[in-house]
CSV table of C-alpha atoms and ligand atoms in Angstrom, one decimal:
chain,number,residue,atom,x,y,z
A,180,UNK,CA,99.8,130.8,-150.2
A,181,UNK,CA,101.4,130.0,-153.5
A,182,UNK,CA,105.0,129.2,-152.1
A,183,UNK,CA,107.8,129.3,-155.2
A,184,UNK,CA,110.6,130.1,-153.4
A,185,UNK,CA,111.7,128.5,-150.3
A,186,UNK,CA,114.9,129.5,-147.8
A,187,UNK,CA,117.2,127.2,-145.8
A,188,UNK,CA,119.4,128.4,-143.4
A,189,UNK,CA,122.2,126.3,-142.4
A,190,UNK,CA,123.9,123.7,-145.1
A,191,UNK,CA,124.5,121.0,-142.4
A,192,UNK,CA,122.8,117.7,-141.9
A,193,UNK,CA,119.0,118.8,-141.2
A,194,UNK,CA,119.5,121.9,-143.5
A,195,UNK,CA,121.0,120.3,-146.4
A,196,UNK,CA,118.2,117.2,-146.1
A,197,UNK,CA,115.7,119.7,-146.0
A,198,UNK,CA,116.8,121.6,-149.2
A,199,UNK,CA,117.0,118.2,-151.0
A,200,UNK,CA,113.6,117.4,-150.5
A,201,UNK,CA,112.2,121.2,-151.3
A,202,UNK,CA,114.0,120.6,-154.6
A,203,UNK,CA,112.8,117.6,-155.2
A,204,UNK,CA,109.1,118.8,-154.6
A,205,UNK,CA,109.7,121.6,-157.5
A,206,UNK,CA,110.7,124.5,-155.0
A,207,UNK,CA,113.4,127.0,-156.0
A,208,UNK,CA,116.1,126.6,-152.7
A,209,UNK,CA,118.2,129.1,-151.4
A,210,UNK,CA,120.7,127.5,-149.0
A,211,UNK,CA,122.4,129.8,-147.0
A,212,UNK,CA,125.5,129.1,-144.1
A,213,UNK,CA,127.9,131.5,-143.1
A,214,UNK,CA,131.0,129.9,-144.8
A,215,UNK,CA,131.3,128.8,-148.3
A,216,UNK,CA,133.0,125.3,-147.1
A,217,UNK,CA,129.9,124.5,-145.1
A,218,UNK,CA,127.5,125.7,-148.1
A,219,UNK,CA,129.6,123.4,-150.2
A,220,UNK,CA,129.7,120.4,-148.2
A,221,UNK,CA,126.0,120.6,-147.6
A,222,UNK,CA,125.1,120.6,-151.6
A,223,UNK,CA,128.3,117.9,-152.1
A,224,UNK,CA,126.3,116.2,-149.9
A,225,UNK,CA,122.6,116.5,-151.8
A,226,UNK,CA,124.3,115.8,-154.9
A,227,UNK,CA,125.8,112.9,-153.3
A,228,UNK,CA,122.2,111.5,-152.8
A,229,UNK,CA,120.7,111.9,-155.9
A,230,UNK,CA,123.6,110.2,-157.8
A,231,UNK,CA,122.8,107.1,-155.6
A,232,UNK,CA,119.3,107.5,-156.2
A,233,UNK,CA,120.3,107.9,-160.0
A,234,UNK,CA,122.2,104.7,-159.8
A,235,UNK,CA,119.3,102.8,-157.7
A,236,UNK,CA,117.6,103.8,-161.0
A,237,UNK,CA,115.4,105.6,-158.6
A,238,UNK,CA,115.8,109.2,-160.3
A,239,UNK,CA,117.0,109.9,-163.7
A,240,UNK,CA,120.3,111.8,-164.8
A,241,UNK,CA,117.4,114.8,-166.0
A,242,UNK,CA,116.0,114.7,-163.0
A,243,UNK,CA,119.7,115.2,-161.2
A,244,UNK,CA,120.0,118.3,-163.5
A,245,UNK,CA,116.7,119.5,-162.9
A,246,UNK,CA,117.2,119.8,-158.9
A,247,UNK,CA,120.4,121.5,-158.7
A,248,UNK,CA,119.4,123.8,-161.2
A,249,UNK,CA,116.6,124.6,-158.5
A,250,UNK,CA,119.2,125.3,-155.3
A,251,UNK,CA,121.2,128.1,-155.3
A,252,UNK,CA,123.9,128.4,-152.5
A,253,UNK,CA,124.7,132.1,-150.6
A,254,UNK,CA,126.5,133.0,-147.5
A,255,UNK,CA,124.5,136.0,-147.1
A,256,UNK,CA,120.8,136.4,-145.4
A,257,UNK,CA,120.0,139.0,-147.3
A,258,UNK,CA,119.3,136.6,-149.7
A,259,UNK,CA,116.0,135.2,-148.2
A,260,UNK,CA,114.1,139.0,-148.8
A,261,UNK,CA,111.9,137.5,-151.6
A,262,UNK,CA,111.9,133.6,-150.3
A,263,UNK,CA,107.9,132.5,-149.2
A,264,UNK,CA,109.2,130.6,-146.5
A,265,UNK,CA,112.4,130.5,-144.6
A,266,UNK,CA,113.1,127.4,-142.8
A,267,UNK,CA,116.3,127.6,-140.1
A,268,UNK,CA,118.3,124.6,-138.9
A,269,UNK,CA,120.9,126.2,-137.4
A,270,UNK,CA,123.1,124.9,-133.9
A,271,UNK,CA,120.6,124.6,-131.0
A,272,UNK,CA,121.1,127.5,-129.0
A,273,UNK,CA,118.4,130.0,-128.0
A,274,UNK,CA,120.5,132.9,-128.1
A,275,UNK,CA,121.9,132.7,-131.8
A,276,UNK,CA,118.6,131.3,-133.0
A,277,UNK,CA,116.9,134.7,-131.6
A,278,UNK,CA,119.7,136.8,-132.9
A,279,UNK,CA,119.1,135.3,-136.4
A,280,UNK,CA,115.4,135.6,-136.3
A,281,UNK,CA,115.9,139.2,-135.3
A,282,UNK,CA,117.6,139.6,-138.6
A,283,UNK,CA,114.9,137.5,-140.9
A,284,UNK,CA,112.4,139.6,-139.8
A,285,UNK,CA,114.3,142.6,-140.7
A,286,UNK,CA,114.8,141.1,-144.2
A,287,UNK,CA,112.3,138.7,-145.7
A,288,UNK,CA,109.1,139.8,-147.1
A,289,UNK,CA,106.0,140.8,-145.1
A,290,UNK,CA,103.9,137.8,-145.9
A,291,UNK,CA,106.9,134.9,-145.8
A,292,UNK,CA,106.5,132.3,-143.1
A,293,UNK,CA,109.5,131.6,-141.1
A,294,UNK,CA,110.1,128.4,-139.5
A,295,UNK,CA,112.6,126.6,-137.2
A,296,UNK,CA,113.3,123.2,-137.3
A,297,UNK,CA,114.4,123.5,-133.6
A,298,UNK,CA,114.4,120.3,-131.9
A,299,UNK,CA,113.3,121.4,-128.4
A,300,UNK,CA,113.3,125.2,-127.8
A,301,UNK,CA,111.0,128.0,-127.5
A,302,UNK,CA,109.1,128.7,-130.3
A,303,UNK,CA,107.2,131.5,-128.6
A,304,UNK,CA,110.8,132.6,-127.7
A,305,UNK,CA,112.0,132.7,-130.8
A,306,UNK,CA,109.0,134.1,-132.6
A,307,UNK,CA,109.1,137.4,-130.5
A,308,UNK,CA,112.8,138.2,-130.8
A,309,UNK,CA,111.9,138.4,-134.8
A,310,UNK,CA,109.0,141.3,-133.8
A,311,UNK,CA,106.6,138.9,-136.0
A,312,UNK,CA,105.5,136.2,-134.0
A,313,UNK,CA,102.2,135.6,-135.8
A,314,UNK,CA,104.5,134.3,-138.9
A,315,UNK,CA,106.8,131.8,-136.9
A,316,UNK,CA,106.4,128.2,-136.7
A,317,UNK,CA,108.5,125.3,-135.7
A,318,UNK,CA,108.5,122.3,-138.2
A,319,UNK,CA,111.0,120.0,-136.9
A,320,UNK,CA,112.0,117.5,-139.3
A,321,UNK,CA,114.1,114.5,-138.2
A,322,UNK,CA,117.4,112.4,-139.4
A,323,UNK,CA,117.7,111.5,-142.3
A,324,UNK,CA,115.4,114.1,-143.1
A,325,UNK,CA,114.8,112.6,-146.3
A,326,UNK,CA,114.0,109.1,-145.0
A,327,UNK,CA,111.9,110.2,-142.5
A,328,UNK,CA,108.1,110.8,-142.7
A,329,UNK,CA,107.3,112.9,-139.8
A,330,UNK,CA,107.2,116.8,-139.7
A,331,UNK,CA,106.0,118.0,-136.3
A,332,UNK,CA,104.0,121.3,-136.8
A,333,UNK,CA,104.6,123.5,-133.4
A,334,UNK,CA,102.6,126.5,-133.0
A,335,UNK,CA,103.8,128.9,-130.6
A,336,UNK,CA,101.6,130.9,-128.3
A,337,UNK,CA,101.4,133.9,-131.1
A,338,UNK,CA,101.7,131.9,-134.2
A,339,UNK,CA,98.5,132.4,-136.5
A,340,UNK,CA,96.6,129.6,-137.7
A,341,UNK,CA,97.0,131.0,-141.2
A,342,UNK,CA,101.0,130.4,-140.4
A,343,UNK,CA,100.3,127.0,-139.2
A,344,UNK,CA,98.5,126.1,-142.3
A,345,UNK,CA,100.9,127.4,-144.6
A,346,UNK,CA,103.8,124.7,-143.4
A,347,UNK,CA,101.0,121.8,-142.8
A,348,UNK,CA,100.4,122.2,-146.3
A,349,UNK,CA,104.1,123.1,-147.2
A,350,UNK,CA,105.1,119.5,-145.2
A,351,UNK,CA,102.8,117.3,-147.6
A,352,UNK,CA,103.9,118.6,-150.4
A,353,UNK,CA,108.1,117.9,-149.7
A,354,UNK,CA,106.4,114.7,-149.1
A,355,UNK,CA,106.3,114.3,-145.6
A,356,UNK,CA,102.8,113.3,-142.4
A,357,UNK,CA,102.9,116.3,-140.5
A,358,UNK,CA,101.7,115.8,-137.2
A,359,UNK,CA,100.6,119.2,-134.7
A,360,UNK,CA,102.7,119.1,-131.4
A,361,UNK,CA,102.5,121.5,-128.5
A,362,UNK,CA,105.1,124.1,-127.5
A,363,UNK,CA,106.3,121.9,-124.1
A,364,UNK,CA,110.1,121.4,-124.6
A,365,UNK,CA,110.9,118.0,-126.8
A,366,UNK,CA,107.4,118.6,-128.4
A,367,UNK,CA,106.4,114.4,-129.0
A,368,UNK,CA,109.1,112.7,-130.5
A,369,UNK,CA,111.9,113.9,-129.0
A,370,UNK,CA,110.0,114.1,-125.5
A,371,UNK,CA,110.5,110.4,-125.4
A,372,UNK,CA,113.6,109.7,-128.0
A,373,UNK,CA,115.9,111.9,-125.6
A,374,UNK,CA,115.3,110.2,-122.2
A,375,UNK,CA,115.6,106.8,-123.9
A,376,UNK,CA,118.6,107.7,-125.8
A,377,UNK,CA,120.1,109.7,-122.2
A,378,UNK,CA,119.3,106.4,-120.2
A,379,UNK,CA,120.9,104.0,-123.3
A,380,UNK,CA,124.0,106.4,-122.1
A,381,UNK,CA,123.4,105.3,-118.4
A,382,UNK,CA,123.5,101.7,-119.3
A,383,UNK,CA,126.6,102.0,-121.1
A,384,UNK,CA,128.3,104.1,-117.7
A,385,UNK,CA,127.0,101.1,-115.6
A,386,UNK,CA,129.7,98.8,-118.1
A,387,UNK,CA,127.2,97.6,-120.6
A,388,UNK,CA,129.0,98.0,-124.0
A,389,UNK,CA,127.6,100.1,-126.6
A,390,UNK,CA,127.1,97.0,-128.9
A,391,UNK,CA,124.8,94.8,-126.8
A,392,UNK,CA,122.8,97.8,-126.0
A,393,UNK,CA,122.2,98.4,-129.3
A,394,UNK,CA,121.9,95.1,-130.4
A,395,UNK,CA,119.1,94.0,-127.6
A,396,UNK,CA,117.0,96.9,-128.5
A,397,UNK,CA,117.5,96.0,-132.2
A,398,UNK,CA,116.0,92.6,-131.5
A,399,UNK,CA,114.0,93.2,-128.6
A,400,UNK,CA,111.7,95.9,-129.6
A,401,UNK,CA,112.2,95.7,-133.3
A,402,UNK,CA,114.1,99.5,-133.2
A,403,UNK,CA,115.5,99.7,-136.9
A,404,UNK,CA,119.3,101.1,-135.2
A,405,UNK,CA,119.7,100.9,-131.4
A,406,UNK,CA,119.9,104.0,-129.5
A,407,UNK,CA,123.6,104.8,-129.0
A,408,UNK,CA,124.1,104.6,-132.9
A,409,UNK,CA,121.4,106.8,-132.8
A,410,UNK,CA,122.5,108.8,-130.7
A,411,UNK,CA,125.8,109.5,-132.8
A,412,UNK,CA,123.5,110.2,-135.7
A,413,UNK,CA,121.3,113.0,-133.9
A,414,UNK,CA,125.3,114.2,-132.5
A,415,UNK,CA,126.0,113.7,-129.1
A,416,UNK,CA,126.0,117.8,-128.7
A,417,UNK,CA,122.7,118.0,-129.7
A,418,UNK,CA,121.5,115.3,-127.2
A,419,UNK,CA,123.3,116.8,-124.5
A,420,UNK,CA,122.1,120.2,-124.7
A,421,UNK,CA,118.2,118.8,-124.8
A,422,UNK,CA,118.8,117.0,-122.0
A,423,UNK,CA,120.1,120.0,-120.4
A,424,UNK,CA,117.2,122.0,-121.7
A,425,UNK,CA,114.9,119.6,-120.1
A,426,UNK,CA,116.3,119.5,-116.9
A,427,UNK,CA,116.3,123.3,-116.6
A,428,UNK,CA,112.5,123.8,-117.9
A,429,UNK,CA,110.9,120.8,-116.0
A,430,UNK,CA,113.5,120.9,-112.9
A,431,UNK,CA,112.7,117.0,-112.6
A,432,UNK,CA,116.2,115.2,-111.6
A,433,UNK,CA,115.2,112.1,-114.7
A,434,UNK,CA,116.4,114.5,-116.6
A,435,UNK,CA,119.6,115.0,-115.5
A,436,UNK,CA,122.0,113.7,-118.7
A,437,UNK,CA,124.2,110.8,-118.0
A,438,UNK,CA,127.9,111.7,-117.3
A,439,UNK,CA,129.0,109.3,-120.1
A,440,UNK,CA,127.6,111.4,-122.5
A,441,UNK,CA,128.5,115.0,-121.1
A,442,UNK,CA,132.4,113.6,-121.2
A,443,UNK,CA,132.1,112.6,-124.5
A,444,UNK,CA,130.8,115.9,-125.4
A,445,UNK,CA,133.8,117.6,-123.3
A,446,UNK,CA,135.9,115.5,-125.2
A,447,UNK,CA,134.8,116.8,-128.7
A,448,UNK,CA,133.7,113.1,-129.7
A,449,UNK,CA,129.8,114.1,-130.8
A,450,UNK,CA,129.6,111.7,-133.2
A,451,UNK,CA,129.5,110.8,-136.4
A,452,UNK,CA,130.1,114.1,-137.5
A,453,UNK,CA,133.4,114.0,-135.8
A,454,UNK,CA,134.4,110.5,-137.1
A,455,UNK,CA,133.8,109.0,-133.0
A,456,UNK,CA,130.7,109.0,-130.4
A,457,UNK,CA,129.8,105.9,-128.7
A,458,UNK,CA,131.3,104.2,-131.8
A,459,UNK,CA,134.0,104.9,-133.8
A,460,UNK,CA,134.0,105.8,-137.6
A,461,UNK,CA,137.0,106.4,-138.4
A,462,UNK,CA,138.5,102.8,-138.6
B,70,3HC,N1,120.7,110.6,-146.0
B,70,3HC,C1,119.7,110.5,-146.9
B,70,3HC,N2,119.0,109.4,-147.1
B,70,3HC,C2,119.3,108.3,-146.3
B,70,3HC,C3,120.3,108.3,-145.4
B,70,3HC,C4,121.0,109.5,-145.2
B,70,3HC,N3,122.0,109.6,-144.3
B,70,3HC,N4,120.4,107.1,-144.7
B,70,3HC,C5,119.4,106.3,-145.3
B,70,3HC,N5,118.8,107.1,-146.3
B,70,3HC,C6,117.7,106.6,-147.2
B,70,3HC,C7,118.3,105.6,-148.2
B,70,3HC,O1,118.7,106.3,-149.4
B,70,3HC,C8,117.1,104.8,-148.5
B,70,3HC,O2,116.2,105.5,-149.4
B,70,3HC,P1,115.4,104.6,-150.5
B,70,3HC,O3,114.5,103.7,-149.8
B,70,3HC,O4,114.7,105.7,-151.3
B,70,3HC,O5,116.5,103.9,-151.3
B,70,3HC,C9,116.3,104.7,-147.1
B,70,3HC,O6,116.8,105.8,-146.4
B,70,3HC,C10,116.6,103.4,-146.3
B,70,3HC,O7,118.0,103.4,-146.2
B,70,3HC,P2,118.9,102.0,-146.1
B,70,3HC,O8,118.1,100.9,-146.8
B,70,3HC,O9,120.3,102.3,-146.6
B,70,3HC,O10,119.1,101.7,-144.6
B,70,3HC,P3,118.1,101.3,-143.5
B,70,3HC,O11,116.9,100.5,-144.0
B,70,3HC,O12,119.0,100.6,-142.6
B,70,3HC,O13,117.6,102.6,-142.9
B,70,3HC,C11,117.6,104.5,-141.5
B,70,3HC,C12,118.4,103.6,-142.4
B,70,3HC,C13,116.5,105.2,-142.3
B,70,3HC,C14,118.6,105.6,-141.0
B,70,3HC,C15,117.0,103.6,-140.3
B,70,3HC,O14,118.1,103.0,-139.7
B,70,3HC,C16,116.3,104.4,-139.3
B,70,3HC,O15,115.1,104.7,-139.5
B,70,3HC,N6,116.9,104.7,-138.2
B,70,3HC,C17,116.3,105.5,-137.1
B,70,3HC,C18,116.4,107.0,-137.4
B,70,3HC,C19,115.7,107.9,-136.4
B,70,3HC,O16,115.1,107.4,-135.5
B,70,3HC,N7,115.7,109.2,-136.7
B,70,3HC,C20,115.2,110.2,-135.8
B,70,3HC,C21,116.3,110.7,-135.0
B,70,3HC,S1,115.7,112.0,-133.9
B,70,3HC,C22,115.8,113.4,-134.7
B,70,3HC,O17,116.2,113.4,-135.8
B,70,3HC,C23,115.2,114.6,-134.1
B,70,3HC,C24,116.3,115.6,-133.8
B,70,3HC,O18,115.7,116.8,-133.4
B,70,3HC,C25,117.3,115.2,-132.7
């Protein structure tokens, strides 16, 4: 498939890192959110990067120009009819992500791929509440989405291989190793990343400060950020509802989430997109 054209929906963290890197590769981005101030702070956000980049002398100034020229921001779906691919990064919940996949079926073009970069769910699921499950795919990218390498590749059970293809291809060419994972909840990374980062949050309940958690797994197994900063970086809302998600698919008790985490999800702390998780970055 000769992709030009390539849809992001949701302007937040993933979404925003994902439209940076489509641009970067040459793709013309649509990046759509449903309110302008999130559209807005997602592309402030890309444009934040490349100036760094510009001043690492990494990029040019031309090639700043160049990129934004290539994203345009909506706050309508509508606008995805004549993307190639659609790529969602929306919040993690089944029943939205299936209400929104209704709807991209409905609009995009017959032959356009649509992906999720869910981090855990159904991708069968998802792929039949759009009525074209042979066309979706999950490719779950990870944060910083453009400092990371991996893209896992997640067929589900009616996705073709032509589909598959399409975003293994689409994933080396925004740069990135894709690696094919299976439809089982957490696919491969976050299979593992979520128990060690839930049992980090155990440690921390039993009276272990967040700090010499972080620091022994720093120096102790060579992680490059220890895994309740981590944590606050994936968003503590997002950890909690995979854990949660786990617990209810395997019904294995070592998943149940640690309360530590759970209150400081009740307690709107979800990290550093709210300024305080396990650390706090407001000070
Ligand atoms: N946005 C964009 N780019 C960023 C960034 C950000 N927030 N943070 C760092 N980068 C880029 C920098 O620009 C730099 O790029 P360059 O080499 O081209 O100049 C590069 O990353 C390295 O950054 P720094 O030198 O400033 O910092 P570090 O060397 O300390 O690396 C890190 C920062 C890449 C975040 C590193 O600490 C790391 O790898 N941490 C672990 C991250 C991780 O495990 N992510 C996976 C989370 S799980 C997930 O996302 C799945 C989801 O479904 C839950």
């Amino acid at each position: 498939m000769d992709i030009k054209k390539i849809g992001v929906l949701g302007a937040g963290i993933m979404g925003s890192g994902i439209a940076q890197i489509c641009a970067e590769a040459g793709y013309e981005v649509v990046l759509v959110d449903i309110a302008e101030a999130f559209v807005n702070k997602g592309f402030q956000g890309i444009v934040k990067n490349w100036t760094k980049a510009v001043e690492k002398g990494k990029r040019t100034a031309e090639d700043l120009e160049k990129f934004k020229a290539l994203i345009t921001t909506s706050l309508d779906n509508k606008d995805f009819k004549d993307c190639d691919v659609v790529i969602e990064a929306i919040v993690e919940n089944i029943d939205v992500k299936k209400k929104v996949f209704k709807e991209l079926g409905e609009i995009c073009k017959d032959s356009a791929v649509l992906a999720t970069n869910t981090s855990a769910l159904s991708i069968t699921e998802i792929g039949t509440a759009s009525c074209r499950p042979q066309s979706v795919v999950g490719m779950h990218f990870f944060n910083p989405v453009p400092a990371m390498k991996l893209v896992e590749v997640i067929p589900g059970a009616e996705t073709s291989e032509e589909t598959v293809a399409i975003v293994t291809e689409l994933a080396v060419k925004i740069g990135k190793e894709p690696v094919r994972a299976k439809e089982t909840p957490g696919f491969i990374v976050n299979r593992l990343l979520v128990p060690y980062m839930n049992e980090a949050a155990m440690l921390y309940q039993e009276g272990i400060p967040a700090e010499e958690i972080d620091k022994a797994m720093k120096l102790g197994a060579n992680m490059p950020m220890g895994p309740l900063a981590l944590a606050d970086l994936v968003g503590l809302d997002t950890l909690l509802m995979i854990c949660d998600y786990y617990w209810r698919e395997f019904g294995d008790s070592k998943y149940r989430a640690s309360l530590a985490l759970r209150n400081k999800v009740r307690a709107g702390h979800l990290g550093r997109k709210t300024g305080k998780g396990f650390y706090d970055y407001t000070k």
